[in-house]
Coordinates of C-alpha atoms (C1' of nucleotides) in Angstrom, one line a residue:
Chain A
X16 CA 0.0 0.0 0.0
X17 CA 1.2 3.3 -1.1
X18 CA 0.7 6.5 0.1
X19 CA -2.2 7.9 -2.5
X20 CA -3.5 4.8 -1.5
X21 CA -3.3 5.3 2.5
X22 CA -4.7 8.5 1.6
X23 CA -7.5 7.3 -0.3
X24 CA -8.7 4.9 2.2
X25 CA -8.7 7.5 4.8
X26 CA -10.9 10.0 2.6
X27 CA -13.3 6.8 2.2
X28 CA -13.0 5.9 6.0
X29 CA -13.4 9.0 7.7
X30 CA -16.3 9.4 5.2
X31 CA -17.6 6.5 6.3
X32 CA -16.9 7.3 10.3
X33 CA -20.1 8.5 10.8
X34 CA -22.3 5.8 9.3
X35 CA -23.6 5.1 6.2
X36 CA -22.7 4.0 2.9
X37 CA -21.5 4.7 -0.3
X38 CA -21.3 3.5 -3.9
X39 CA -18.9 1.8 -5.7
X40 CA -18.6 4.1 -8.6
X41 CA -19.1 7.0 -5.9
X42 CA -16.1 6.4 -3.6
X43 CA -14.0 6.3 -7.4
X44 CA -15.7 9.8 -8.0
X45 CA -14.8 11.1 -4.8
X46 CA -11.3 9.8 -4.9
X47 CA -11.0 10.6 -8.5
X48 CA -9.8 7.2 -9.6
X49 CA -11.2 4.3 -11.4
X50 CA -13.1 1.4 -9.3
X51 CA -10.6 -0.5 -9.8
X52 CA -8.5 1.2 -7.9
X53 CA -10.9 1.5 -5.2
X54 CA -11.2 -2.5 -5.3
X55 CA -7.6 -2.9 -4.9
X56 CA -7.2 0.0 -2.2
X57 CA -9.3 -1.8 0.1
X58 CA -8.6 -5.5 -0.8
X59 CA -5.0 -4.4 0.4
X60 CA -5.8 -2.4 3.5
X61 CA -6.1 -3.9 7.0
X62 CA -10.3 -4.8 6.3
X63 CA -11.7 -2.2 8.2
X64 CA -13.6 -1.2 5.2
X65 CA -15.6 -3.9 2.6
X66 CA -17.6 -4.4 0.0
X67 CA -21.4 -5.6 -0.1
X68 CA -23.3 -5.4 -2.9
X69 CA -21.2 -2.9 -4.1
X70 CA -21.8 -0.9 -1.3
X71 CA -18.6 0.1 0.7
X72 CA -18.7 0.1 4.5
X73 CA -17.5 -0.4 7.4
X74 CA -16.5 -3.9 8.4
X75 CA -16.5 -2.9 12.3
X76 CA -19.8 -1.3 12.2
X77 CA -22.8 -3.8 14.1
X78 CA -24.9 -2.6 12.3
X79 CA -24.1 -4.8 9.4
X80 CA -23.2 -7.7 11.0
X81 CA -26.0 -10.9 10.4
X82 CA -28.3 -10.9 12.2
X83 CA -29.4 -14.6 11.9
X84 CA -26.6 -17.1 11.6
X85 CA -28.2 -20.7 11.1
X86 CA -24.5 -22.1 11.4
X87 CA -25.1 -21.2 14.9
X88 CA -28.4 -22.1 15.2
X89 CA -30.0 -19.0 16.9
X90 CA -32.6 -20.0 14.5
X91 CA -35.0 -22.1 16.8
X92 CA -34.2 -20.0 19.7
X93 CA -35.4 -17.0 17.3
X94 CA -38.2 -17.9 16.9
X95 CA -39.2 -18.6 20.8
X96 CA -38.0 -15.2 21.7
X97 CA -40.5 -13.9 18.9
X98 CA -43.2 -15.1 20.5
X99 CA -42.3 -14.4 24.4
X100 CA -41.8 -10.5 22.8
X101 CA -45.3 -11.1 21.3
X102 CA -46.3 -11.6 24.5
X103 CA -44.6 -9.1 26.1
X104 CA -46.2 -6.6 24.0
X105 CA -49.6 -7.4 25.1
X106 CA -48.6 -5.4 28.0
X107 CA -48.2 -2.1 25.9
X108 CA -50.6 0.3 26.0
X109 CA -50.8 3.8 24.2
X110 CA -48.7 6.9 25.8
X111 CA -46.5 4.6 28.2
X112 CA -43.5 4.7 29.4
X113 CA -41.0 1.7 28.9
X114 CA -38.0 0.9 31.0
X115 CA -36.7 -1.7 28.3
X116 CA -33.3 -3.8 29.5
X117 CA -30.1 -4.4 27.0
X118 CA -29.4 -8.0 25.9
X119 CA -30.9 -9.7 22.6
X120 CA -34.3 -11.4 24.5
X121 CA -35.9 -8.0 24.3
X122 CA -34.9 -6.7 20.5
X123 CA -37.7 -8.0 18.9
X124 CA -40.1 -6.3 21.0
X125 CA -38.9 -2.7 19.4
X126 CA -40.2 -4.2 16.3
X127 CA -44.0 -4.1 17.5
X128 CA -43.7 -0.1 19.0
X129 CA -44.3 0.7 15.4
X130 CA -48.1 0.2 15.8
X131 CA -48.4 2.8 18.5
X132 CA -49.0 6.3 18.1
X133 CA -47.1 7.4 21.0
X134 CA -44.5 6.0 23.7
X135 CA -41.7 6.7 25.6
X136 CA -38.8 4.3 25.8
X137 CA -36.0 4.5 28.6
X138 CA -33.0 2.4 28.2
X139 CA -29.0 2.1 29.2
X140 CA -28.6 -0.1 25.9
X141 CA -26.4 1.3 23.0
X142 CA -28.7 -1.8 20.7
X143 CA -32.0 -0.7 22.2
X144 CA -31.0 3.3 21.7
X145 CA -30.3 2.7 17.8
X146 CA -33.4 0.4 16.9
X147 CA -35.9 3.2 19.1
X148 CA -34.2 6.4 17.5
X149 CA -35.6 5.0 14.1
X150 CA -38.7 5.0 15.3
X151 CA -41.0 8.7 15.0
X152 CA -43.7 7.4 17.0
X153 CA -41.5 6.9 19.9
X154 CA -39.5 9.4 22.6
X155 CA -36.4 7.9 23.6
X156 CA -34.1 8.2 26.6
X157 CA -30.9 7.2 26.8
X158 CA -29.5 6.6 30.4
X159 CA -25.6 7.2 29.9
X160 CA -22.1 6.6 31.2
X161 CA -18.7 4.4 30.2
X162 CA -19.6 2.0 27.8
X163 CA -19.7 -2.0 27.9
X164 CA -18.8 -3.8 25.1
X165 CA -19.6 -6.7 25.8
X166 CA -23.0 -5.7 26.9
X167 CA -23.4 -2.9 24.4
X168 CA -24.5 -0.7 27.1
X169 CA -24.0 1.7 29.2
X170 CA -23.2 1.9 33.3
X171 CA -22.9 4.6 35.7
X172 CA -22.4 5.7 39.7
X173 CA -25.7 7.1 39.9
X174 CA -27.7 5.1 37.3
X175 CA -29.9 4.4 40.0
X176 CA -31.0 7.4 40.9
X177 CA -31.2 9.0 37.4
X178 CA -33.7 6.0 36.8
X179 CA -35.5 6.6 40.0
X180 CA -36.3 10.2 38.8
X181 CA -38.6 9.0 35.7
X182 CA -41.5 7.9 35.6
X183 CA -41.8 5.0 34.3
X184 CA -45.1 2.6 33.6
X185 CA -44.0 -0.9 32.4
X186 CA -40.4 -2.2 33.0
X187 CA -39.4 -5.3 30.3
X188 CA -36.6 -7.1 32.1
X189 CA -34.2 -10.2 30.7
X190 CA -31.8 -11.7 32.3
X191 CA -29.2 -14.9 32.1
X192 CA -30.2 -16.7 34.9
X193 CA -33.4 -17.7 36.8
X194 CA -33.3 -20.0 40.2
X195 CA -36.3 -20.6 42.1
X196 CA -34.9 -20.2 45.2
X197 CA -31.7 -17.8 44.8
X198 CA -33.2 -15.3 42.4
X199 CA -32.8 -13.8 39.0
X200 CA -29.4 -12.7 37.7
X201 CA -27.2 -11.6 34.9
X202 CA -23.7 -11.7 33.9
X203 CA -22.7 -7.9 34.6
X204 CA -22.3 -6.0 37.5
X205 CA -23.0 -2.8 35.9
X206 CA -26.7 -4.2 34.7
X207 CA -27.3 -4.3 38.3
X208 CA -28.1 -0.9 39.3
X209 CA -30.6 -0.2 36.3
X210 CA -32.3 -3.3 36.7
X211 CA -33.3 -2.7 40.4
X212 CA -34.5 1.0 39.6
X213 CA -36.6 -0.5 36.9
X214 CA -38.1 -2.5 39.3
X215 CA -38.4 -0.5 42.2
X216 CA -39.8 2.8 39.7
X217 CA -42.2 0.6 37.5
X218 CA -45.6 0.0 38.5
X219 CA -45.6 -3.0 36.3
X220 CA -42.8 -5.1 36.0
X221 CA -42.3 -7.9 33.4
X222 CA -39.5 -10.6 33.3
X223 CA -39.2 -11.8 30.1
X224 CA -36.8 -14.9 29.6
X225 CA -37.1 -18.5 28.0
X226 CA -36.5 -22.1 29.4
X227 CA -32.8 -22.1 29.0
X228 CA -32.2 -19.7 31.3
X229 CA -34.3 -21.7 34.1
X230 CA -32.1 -23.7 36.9
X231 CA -29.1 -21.3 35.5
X232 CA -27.5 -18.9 38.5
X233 CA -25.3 -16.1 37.2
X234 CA -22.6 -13.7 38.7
X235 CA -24.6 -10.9 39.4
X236 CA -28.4 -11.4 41.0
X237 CA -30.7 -8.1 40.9
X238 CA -33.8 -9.3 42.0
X239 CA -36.5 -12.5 43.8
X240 CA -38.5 -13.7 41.1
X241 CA -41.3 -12.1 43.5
X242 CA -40.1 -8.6 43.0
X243 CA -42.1 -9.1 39.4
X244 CA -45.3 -8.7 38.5
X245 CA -45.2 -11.3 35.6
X246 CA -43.0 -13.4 34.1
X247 CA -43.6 -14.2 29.9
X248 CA -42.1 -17.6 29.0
X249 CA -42.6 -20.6 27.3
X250 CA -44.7 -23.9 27.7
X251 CA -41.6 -25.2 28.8
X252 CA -40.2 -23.1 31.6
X253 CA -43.8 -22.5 32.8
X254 CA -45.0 -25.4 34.8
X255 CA -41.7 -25.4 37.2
X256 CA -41.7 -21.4 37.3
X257 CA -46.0 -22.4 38.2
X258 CA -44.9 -24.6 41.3
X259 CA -43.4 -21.8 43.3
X260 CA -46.0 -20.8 45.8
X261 CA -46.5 -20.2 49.3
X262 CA -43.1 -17.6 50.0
X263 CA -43.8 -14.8 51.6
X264 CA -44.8 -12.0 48.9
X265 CA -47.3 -12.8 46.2
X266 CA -45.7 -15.1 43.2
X267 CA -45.5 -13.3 39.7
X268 CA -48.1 -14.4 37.6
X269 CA -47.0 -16.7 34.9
X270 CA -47.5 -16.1 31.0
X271 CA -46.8 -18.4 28.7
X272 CA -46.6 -17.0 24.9
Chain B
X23 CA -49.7 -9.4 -0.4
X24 CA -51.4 -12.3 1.6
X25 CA -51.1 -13.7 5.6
X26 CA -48.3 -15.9 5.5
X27 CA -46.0 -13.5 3.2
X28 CA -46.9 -10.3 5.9
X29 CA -46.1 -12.9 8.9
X30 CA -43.1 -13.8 6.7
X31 CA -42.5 -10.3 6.5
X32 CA -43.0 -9.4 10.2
X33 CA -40.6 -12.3 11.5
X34 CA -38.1 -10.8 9.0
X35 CA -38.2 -7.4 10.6
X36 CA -38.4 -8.3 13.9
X37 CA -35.2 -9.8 13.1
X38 CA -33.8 -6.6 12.0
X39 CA -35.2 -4.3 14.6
X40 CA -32.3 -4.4 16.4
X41 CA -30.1 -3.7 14.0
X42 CA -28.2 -5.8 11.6
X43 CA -28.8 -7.6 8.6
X44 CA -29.5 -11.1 7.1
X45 CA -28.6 -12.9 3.9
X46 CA -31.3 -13.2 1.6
X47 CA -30.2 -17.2 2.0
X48 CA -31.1 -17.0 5.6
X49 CA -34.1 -15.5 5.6
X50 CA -35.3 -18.0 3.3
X51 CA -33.9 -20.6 5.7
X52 CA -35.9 -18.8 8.5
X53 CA -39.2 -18.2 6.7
X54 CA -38.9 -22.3 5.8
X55 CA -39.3 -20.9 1.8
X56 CA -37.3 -20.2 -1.2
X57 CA -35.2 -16.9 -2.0
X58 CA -37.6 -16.0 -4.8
X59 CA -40.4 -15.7 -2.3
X60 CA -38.5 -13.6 -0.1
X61 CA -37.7 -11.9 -2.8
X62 CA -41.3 -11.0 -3.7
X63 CA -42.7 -11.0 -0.3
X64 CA -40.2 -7.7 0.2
X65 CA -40.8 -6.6 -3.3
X66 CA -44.8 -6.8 -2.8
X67 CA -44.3 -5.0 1.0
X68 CA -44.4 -1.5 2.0
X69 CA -40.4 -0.8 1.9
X70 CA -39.5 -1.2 5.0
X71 CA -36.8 -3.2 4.2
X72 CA -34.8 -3.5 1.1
X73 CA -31.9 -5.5 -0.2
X74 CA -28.4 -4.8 -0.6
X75 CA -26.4 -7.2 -2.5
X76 CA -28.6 -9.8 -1.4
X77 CA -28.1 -8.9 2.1
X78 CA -31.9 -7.9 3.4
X79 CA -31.9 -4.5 5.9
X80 CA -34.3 -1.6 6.8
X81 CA -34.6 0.8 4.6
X82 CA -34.9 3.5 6.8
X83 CA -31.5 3.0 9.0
X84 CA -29.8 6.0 8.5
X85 CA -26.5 3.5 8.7
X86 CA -27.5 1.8 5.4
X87 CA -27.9 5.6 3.9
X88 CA -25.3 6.5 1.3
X89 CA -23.3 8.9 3.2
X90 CA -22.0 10.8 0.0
X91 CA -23.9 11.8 -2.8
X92 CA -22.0 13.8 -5.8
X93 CA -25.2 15.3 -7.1
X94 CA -25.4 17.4 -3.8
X95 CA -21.5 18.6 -4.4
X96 CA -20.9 17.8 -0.8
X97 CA -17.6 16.9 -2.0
X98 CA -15.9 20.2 -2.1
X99 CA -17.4 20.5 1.4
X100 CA -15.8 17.1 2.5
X101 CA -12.4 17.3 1.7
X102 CA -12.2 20.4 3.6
X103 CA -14.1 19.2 6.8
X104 CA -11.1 16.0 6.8
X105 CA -8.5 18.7 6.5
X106 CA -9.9 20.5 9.6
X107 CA -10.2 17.3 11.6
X108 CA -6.3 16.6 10.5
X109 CA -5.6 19.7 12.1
X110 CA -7.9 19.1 14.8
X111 CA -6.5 15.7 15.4
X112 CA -2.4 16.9 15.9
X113 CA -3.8 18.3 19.2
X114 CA -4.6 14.4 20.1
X115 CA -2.0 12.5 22.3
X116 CA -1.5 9.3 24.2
X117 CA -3.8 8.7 27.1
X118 CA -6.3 12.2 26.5
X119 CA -9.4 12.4 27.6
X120 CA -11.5 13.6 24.5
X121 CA -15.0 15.9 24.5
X122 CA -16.4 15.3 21.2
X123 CA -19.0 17.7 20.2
X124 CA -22.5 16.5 17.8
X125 CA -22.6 17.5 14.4
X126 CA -21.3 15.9 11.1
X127 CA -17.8 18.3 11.4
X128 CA -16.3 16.3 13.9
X129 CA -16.6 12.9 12.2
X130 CA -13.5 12.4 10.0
X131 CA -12.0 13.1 13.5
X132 CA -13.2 9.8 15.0
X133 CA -11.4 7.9 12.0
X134 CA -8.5 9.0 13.4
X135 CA -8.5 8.1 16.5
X136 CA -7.2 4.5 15.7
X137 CA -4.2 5.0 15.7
X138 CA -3.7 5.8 19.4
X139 CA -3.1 3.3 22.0
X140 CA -5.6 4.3 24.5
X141 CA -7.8 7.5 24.3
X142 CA -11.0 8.0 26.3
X143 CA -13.9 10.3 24.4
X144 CA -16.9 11.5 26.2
X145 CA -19.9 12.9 24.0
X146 CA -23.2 13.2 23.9
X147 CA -24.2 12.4 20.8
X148 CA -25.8 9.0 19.4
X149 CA -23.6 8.9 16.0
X150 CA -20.5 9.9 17.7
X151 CA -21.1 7.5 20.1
X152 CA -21.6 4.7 17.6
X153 CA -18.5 5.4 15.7
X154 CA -16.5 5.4 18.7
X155 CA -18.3 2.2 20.1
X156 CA -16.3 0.1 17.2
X157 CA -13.0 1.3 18.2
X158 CA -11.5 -1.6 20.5
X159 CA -9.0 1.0 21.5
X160 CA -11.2 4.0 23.3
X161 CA -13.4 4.0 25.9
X162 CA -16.7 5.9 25.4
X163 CA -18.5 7.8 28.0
X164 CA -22.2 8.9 26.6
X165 CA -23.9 11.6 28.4
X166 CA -27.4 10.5 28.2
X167 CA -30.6 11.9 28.3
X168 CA -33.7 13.2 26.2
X169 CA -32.9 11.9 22.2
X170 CA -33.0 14.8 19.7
X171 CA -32.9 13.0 16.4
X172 CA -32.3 16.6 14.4
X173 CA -28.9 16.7 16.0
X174 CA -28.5 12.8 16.8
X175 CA -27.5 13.7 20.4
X176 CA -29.0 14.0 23.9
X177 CA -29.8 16.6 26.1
X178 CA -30.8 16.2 29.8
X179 CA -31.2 18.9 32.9
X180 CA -28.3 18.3 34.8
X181 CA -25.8 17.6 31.6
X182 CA -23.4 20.6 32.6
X183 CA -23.0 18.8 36.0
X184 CA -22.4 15.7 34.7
X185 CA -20.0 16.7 32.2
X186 CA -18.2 18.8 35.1
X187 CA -17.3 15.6 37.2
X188 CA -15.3 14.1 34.0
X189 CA -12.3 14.9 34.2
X190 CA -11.6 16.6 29.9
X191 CA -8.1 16.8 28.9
X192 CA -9.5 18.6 25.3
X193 CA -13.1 19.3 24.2
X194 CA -13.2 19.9 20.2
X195 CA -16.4 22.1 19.8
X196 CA -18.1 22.4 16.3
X197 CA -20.6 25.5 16.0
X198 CA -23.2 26.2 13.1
X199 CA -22.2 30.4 13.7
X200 CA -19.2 32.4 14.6
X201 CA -19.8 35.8 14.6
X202 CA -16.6 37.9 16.4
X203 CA -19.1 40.4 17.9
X204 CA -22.2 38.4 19.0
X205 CA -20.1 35.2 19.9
X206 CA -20.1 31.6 19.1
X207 CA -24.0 30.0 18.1
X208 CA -25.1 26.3 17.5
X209 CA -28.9 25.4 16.7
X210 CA -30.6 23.4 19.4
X211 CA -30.6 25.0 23.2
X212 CA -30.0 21.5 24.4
X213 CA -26.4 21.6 23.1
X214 CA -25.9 24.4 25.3
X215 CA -25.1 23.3 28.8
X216 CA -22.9 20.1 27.1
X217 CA -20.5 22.5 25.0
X218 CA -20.5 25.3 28.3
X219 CA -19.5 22.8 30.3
X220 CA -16.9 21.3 28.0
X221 CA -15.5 24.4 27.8
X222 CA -15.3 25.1 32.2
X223 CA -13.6 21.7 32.3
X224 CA -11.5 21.0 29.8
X225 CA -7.3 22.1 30.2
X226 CA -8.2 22.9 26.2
X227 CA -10.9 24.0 24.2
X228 CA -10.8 23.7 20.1
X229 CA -13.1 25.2 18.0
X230 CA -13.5 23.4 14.3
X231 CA -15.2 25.5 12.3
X232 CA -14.9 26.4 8.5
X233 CA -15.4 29.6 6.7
X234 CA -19.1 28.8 5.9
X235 CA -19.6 29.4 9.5
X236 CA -18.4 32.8 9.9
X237 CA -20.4 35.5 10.1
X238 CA -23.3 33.6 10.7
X239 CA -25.5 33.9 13.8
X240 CA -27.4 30.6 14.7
X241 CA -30.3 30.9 17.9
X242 CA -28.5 29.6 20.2
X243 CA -25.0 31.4 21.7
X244 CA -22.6 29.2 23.9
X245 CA -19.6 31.4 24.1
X246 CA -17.5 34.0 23.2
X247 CA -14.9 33.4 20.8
X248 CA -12.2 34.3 23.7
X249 CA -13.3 30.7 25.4
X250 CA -11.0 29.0 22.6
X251 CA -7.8 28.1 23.4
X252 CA -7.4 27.8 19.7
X253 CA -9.4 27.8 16.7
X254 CA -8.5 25.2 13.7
X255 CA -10.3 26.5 10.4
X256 CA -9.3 26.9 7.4
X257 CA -7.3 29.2 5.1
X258 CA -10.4 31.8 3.7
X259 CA -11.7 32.3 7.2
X260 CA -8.1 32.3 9.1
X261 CA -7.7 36.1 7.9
X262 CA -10.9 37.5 9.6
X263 CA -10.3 35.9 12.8
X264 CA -6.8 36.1 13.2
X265 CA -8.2 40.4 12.8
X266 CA -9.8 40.1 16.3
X267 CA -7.3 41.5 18.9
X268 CA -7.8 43.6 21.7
X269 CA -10.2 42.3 23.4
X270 CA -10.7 42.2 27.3
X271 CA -9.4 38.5 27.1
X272 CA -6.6 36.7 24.8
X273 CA -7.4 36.0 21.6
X274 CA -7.3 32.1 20.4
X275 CA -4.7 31.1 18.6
X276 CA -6.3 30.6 14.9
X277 CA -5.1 27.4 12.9
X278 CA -5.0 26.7 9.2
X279 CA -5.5 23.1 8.3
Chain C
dA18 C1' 17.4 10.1 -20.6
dA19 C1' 16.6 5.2 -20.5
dA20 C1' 15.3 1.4 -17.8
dA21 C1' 12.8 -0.5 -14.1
dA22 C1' 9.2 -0.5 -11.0
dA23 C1' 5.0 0.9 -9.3
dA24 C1' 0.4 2.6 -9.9
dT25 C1' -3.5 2.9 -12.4
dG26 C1' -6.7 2.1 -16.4
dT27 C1' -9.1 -1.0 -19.6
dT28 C1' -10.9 -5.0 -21.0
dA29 C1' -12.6 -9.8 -20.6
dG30 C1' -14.4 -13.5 -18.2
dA31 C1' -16.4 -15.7 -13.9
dA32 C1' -19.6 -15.4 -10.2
dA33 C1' -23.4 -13.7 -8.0
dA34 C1' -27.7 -11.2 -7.7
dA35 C1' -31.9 -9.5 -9.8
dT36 C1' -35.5 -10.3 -12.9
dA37 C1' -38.6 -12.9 -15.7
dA38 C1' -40.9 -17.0 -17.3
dC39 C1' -42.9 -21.1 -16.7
dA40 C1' -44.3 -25.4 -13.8
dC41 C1' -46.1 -27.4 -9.8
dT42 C1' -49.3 -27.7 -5.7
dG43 C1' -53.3 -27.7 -3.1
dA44 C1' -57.6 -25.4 -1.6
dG45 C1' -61.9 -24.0 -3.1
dT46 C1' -65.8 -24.3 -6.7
dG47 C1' -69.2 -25.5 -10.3
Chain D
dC3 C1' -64.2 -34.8 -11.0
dA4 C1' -62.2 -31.2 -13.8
dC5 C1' -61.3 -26.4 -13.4
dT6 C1' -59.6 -22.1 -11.5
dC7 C1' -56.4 -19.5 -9.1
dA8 C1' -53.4 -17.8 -5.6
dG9 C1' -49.2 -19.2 -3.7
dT10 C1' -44.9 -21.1 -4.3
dG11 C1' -40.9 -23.6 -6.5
dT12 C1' -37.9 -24.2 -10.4
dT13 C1' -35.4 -22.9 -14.2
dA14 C1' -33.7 -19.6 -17.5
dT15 C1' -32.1 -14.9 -18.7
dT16 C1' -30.4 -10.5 -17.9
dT17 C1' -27.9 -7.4 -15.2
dT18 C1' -24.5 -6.3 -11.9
dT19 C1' -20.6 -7.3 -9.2
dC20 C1' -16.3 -9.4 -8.6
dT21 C1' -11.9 -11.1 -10.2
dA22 C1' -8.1 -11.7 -13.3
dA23 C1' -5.3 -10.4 -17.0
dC24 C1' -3.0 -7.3 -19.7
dA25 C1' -2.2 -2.4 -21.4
dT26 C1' -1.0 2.2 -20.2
dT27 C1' 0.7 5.8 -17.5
dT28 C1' 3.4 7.7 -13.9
dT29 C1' 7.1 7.6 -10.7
dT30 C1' 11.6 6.1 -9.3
dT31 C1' 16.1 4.6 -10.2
dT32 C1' 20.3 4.2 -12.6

DNA sequence: AAAAAAATGTTAGAAAAATAACACTGAGTG
DNA sequence: CACTCAGTGTTATTTTTCTAACATTTTTTT
């Protein structure tokens, strides 16, 4: 790599920086040079940049990364977490206020705020953030602070309170792990602090999570399954989730979608 | 268009609310039919969702958008907005602590910001915050809030206080009017408190403007041009600004990237 | 300035995607 | 039962993208 070339890239990267696309036959107009040369600039750089369609973008970017890989057979579990969002979106109603949690469980539920004509959505997630900000029919707030990677979202000191100080109708919960009898958990520490504002602002708060995550005790537990209102799983998880009676506070009611 | 192609349809973008795309392969796979199908159930829908080189996405991410369009002679425009970041970015060292301000003037910036071992940025925009999300090498810190999707940033009561417990090596401010009487503007109020308290924090404050700027007065004011340390711009407006002297206060040091 | 090397352009062919055409299926109907 | 027709699958054709090969131009070296 030369250095027109270097410098070409960089005129097509830090177009790119911001989002988007561009053409093929643009990025050779821009850079002033056949699309040939454009080919070969970025089959020899360090792949931050490629090609799809004819489209040039950035590798890096999440937002074009599949989706759906069946190699990895998400596919069946897809489809279940469809349905429990179907569910889950019974709860909606017009004008409300959502506390919805980061993960993947939930993303199919951002899909269905479409049909409303007005809502508010609160989240700490970088994923939920992007999908919601599409969306003119809904108001979105962001909860900030140092980002997670691994989580795609965000945490911060006083996340609780800043959560506390909304008001919020319906919170939408997921989580990694559910035990009867040691509670509901997740893998980070930061998700922690949201989670329990969610549930301690909501007046209605709904655990969303599949069968898989049943039996399963994570690092860091936020709540009793009784600190929630309902809990929206499948036919599988919802007989055992059904025999937990007679604690102290009132059992969650159990939906199965 | 008939049931099974709109459930087809409405699996599909559930799929995609989140984000992402899928192979046209795949979503055959997942919708249990061929690619022709697909293809016609999307053709036949609304547009919500188009393909891309037989990858399948919604149309109305702003991330799929082409970012650069020749028609609209943004060109001449871009080339000088990378040269101002380049001159922006030699301010950049080892370890900073960045303020990056909203706006599209700062993004070639973030593409530059790679090449640094560790860097943290703290912004409060979404855009910013998704370009800087993909670099494994800088840690973000969002300011969250209320979502503003004219500016793609977020604006909340207590923002200047928030930003005032960071502790902001260099804030690189971008403004939509400079005018050497009046002061430095931007449009949206919300953008106020962020940039003020960017610039009461930070050891160094850089303006990035270009010479379409000058002049102009935009409704919101958010300093005085004295609050610069220095002011990277480029060669037509250096002349005008590098005339202000005298004042009460030292004058920024004007740069010509 | 000539030769060599590198960079870029042009063209041709292979691969993939988009479109069109036609064939199959299965539910409903006279 | 034969017929229709919407829905879908299959195959063929066109278009576009991708890759490779070679020609041309520019830069560097001697």
């Amino acid at each position: 790599m030369n250095g027109r070339s270097a410098m070409r890239l960089a005129r097509l990267q830090d177009a790119l920086a911001g989002g988007g696309t561009i053409h093929l036959s643009e990025a050779a107009k821009l850079c002033g040079v056949s699309e040939m040369t454009i080919r070969r600039d970025v089959a020899a750089s360090d792949g931050a940049m490629t090609f799809l369609g004819g489209h040039l973008m950035m590798a890096a970017n999440p937002q074009f990364a599949p989706v759906y890989d069946l190699d990895e057979q998400q596919g069946s579990h897809y489809l279940a977490k469809q349905r429990l969002c179907q569910g889950a979106a019974s709860f909606i109603t017009e004008g409300d206020t959502l506390f919805i949690d980061c993960g993947t469980t939930l993303m199919p539920l951002l899909g269905m705020l479409g049909e409303f004509e007005e809502l508010t959505v609160v989240t700490y997630a970088l994923n939920v953030a992007n999908a919601v900000g599409a969306l003119p029919n809904v108001r979105l707030v962001l909860l900030g602070g140092l980002y997670h990677p691994s989580s795609q979202s965000f945490g911060s000191g006083d996340m609780y309170d800043a959560v506390r100080r909304l008001g919020i109708n319906k919170a939408f919960i997921s989580a990694a792990g559910v035990d009867l009898e040691r509670g509901v958990s997740c893998f980070h520490f930061h998700e922690v602090a949201p989670k329990q504002a969610a549930l301690d602002t909501a007046l209605y708060r709904i655990l969303v999570v599949d069968a898989s995550k049943l039996g399963v005790v994570r690092p860091a537990f936020f709540a009793q399954l009784e600190a929630f209102d309902v809990v929206v799983t499948d036919a599988k998880a919802a007989p055992v989730l059904n025999a937990r009676a007679g604690g102290t506070h009132q059992p969650p009611r159990v939906m199965v979608a």
